[in-house]
Structures are given as structure tokens and as C-alpha cells.
Amino acid sequence: MLVPSSGQNTGMRIRDRLVVWIAIGLVLLTVVWALRDLRVSSPAPTQPTILALTPEMMSLVTGDESLVEILTKPGCPVCHIIPGIPGATGQVGPPLVLGTTGPQRLNNPGYGGQAKTVHEYIVESVLEPQRFVVQGYPEHTMPTWYGSKLSALALEKMASYLERQTEGSLSR
């Protein structure tokens, strides 16, 4: 039986290690080569889906409802602060304190509507929201079809309530 000398044993170990390292290198090279076309792609940025509010989504407000319902069913509290209406804390449109702000708007040089009274101004603002947009608030935010979802009675009750609200009403 041949027993390798210690010199041969060391040479073999080095050669074995070299073969192992070459094999590992080849495996890594193969993996890198196979993955060269795979790109980690982040998903394309997407715009959030904004659900457009349509007239079909709103039920008709008849005017037989409570005042709170007349103002909340069409979604007024989402955009407006309305004194006396629970949850009416919106920040998109101006606070509906038209007992205070209505006369100011009617006298505003930029106002081009037909209304002569605050009551008429409120009705006009619901039926034709783009007629006068309060400075500092976004244009084309209030849907123009809101008036078609309110009966004349509902609109009358809404205007009667809002024309009596003042800035002092906000603190109550």
C-alpha cells in the first residue's frame, strides 16, 4: 500500500481546495449570468383611484327630512363647516355662516350673480356654484348638479337656515 508522503498530501489539499474554489466561482458566475436579464422592477407609480361623485350616487332630498338630513344627505358637511350640524367640519369650502358672510359676498366687486338678498344668494350658490367662488377656495369643486338633487322645499329650508347662521354661531 502506498502512503503518500506529506509533500504529496499538502499538494493534493491545495489542488482540492483550488478545484472547490473554481467550482464555487463557476456556480456564482452561472447564477450571475442567469440573473443578468432579471431586473428588480419597482411597480410603476399609480395614481390613486378617485371615485367621482355622480348624481346617481345621491338620493333626492325632498324637504320632508329633518334639517340635519337636508344638509347632510347631499354631503354639505364633507366640504363645509355648518353651525349646528353634527360632523359638519369640512375644510374644502368656506364655512356656511351666511348671516355674516352673505352680505359681504353680495357687495363683493367680483360677485357677478343675480341675487339681491342673502337668501337668493344661497339658492343661486347651490344651483350655480361657479357663479361666485369665494376667494381662497378652489374653483370647480362643488358639483353643478347638486341643485337638481334638492327639491324646491329642501332648498328653501336650507337657505332659510344658512342665512341665519353667523360667525358667532360657530362657537356654540
Short mmCIF file of C-alpha atoms in Angstrom, two decimals:
data_model
loop_
_atom_site.label_atom_id
_atom_site.label_comp_id
_atom_site.label_asym_id
_atom_site.label_seq_id
_atom_site.Cartn_x
_atom_site.Cartn_y
_atom_site.Cartn_z
CA MET A 1 0.00 0.00 0.00
CA LEU A 2 1.30 3.35 -0.98
CA VAL A 3 1.10 6.06 1.56
CA PRO A 4 1.57 9.49 0.11
CA SER A 5 4.34 11.48 1.55
CA SER A 6 3.46 14.60 3.46
CA GLY A 7 4.54 16.76 0.48
CA GLN A 8 2.13 14.99 -1.82
CA ASN A 9 -0.66 15.28 0.75
CA THR A 10 -0.20 19.07 1.02
CA GLY A 11 -0.14 19.43 -2.76
CA MET A 12 -3.32 17.46 -3.06
CA ARG A 13 -5.05 19.52 -0.43
CA ILE A 14 -4.14 22.74 -2.20
CA ARG A 15 -5.26 21.31 -5.51
CA ASP A 16 -8.56 20.10 -3.96
CA ARG A 17 -9.17 23.50 -2.44
CA LEU A 18 -8.39 25.16 -5.74
CA VAL A 19 -10.88 22.90 -7.53
CA VAL A 20 -13.54 23.67 -4.91
CA TRP A 21 -12.97 27.43 -5.26
CA ILE A 22 -13.07 27.21 -9.04
CA ALA A 23 -16.32 25.22 -8.84
CA ILE A 24 -17.83 27.80 -6.47
CA GLY A 25 -16.70 30.59 -8.80
CA LEU A 26 -18.27 28.86 -11.80
CA VAL A 27 -21.54 28.35 -9.94
CA LEU A 28 -21.62 32.02 -8.92
CA LEU A 29 -20.75 33.11 -12.44
CA THR A 30 -23.56 30.95 -13.81
CA VAL A 31 -26.04 32.41 -11.33
CA VAL A 32 -24.99 35.98 -12.14
CA TRP A 33 -25.20 35.24 -15.86
CA ALA A 34 -28.68 33.75 -15.48
CA LEU A 35 -29.88 36.73 -13.45
CA ARG A 36 -28.37 39.40 -15.70
CA ASP A 37 -31.67 39.98 -17.54
CA LEU A 38 -33.83 39.90 -14.46
CA ARG A 39 -34.26 43.42 -13.22
CA VAL A 40 -35.82 44.15 -9.92
CA SER A 41 -38.52 46.41 -11.12
CA SER A 42 -40.50 48.53 -8.78
CA PRO A 43 -44.12 48.81 -9.74
CA ALA A 44 -44.90 51.83 -11.82
CA PRO A 45 -46.29 54.61 -9.67
CA THR A 46 -50.02 54.67 -9.91
CA GLN A 47 -52.40 57.49 -9.29
CA PRO A 48 -54.87 56.79 -6.52
CA THR A 49 -58.28 56.00 -7.84
CA ILE A 50 -60.52 58.91 -7.14
CA LEU A 51 -64.14 57.97 -7.21
CA ALA A 52 -66.05 60.69 -8.99
CA LEU A 53 -69.23 61.76 -7.29
CA THR A 54 -72.11 61.44 -9.71
CA PRO A 55 -75.77 62.46 -9.45
CA GLU A 56 -76.78 58.80 -9.46
CA MET A 57 -74.93 58.32 -6.16
CA MET A 58 -77.14 60.82 -4.36
CA SER A 59 -80.74 60.36 -3.47
CA LEU A 60 -83.18 63.21 -3.93
CA VAL A 61 -83.66 65.38 -0.87
CA THR A 62 -87.38 66.11 -0.77
CA GLY A 63 -87.55 68.66 2.02
CA ASP A 64 -89.65 66.39 4.22
CA GLU A 65 -86.45 65.32 6.00
CA SER A 66 -85.09 66.98 9.12
CA LEU A 67 -82.86 70.00 8.59
CA VAL A 68 -79.83 67.91 9.56
CA GLU A 69 -80.73 65.37 6.85
CA ILE A 70 -81.38 68.10 4.28
CA LEU A 71 -77.84 69.37 4.81
CA THR A 72 -76.09 66.02 5.28
CA LYS A 73 -77.68 63.82 2.58
CA PRO A 74 -76.20 65.90 -0.24
CA GLY A 75 -72.82 65.84 1.53
CA CYS A 76 -72.53 69.51 2.56
CA PRO A 77 -70.63 68.68 5.81
CA VAL A 78 -67.87 66.97 3.85
CA CYS A 79 -66.69 70.32 2.48
CA HIS A 80 -68.24 72.95 4.76
CA ILE A 81 -68.34 73.89 8.40
CA ILE A 82 -72.03 74.37 9.21
CA PRO A 83 -73.01 75.60 12.68
CA GLY A 84 -75.46 73.30 14.44
CA ILE A 85 -74.93 70.37 12.06
CA PRO A 86 -73.13 67.40 13.66
CA GLY A 87 -69.97 66.39 11.80
CA ALA A 88 -70.02 69.45 9.53
CA THR A 89 -66.31 70.16 9.83
CA GLY A 90 -65.25 70.24 6.18
CA GLN A 91 -62.29 72.34 5.10
CA VAL A 92 -62.67 72.41 1.31
CA GLY A 93 -65.34 75.08 1.03
CA PRO A 94 -66.00 78.18 3.12
CA PRO A 95 -67.85 77.97 6.44
CA LEU A 96 -71.57 78.41 5.85
CA VAL A 97 -72.14 81.35 8.16
CA LEU A 98 -74.05 83.34 5.59
CA GLY A 99 -75.73 85.62 8.10
CA THR A 100 -72.25 87.16 8.39
CA THR A 101 -70.62 86.43 5.04
CA GLY A 102 -73.65 86.64 2.73
CA PRO A 103 -73.89 90.46 2.74
CA GLN A 104 -70.12 90.70 2.20
CA ARG A 105 -70.33 88.44 -0.82
CA LEU A 106 -73.25 90.31 -2.35
CA ASN A 107 -71.21 93.53 -2.04
CA ASN A 108 -68.00 91.97 -3.34
CA PRO A 109 -66.94 93.65 -6.63
CA GLY A 110 -66.15 90.19 -8.02
CA TYR A 111 -69.67 88.91 -7.46
CA GLY A 112 -71.45 88.62 -10.80
CA GLY A 113 -74.61 86.86 -9.77
CA GLN A 114 -78.24 87.95 -9.90
CA ALA A 115 -79.13 87.62 -6.20
CA LYS A 116 -80.31 90.68 -4.27
CA THR A 117 -80.71 89.02 -0.86
CA VAL A 118 -78.64 86.56 1.13
CA HIS A 119 -81.44 84.02 0.76
CA GLU A 120 -81.34 84.37 -3.04
CA TYR A 121 -77.53 84.20 -2.95
CA ILE A 122 -77.64 80.84 -1.14
CA VAL A 123 -80.11 79.39 -3.64
CA GLU A 124 -78.03 80.72 -6.52
CA SER A 125 -74.84 79.28 -5.00
CA VAL A 126 -76.36 75.80 -4.85
CA LEU A 127 -77.88 75.96 -8.33
CA GLU A 128 -74.90 77.70 -9.98
CA PRO A 129 -71.87 77.14 -7.75
CA GLN A 130 -69.42 78.61 -10.28
CA ARG A 131 -71.27 81.93 -10.42
CA PHE A 132 -69.16 83.19 -7.49
CA VAL A 133 -66.33 81.27 -5.85
CA VAL A 134 -65.20 82.69 -2.52
CA GLN A 135 -61.61 83.91 -2.68
CA GLY A 136 -59.16 81.42 -1.20
CA TYR A 137 -61.27 78.36 -2.04
CA PRO A 138 -60.86 76.06 -5.05
CA GLU A 139 -62.93 76.56 -8.17
CA HIS A 140 -64.97 73.76 -9.77
CA THR A 141 -65.13 71.78 -6.54
CA MET A 142 -68.85 71.85 -5.84
CA PRO A 143 -70.75 69.77 -8.39
CA THR A 144 -73.03 71.83 -10.60
CA TRP A 145 -75.79 69.21 -10.39
CA TYR A 146 -76.33 69.50 -6.61
CA GLY A 147 -79.36 71.70 -7.16
CA SER A 148 -81.01 69.00 -9.26
CA LYS A 149 -80.89 66.65 -6.26
CA LEU A 150 -82.72 69.07 -3.96
CA SER A 151 -86.42 69.77 -4.16
CA ALA A 152 -87.54 73.40 -4.02
CA LEU A 153 -88.74 72.79 -0.46
CA ALA A 154 -85.37 71.34 0.60
CA LEU A 155 -83.50 74.24 -0.99
CA GLU A 156 -85.83 76.74 0.70
CA LYS A 157 -85.30 75.15 4.13
CA MET A 158 -81.54 75.03 3.55
CA ALA A 159 -81.36 78.70 2.55
CA SER A 160 -83.59 79.78 5.46
CA TYR A 161 -81.32 78.05 7.93
CA LEU A 162 -78.00 79.15 6.43
CA GLU A 163 -78.96 82.83 6.12
CA ARG A 164 -79.44 82.92 9.91
CA GLN A 165 -76.01 81.46 10.73
CA THR A 166 -73.33 83.92 11.83
CA GLU A 167 -69.69 83.63 12.83
CA GLY A 168 -70.94 83.77 16.42
CA SER A 169 -72.84 80.53 15.69
CA LEU A 170 -69.53 78.73 15.16
CA SER A 171 -68.57 78.93 18.82
CA ARG A 172 -71.84 77.45 20.07
#
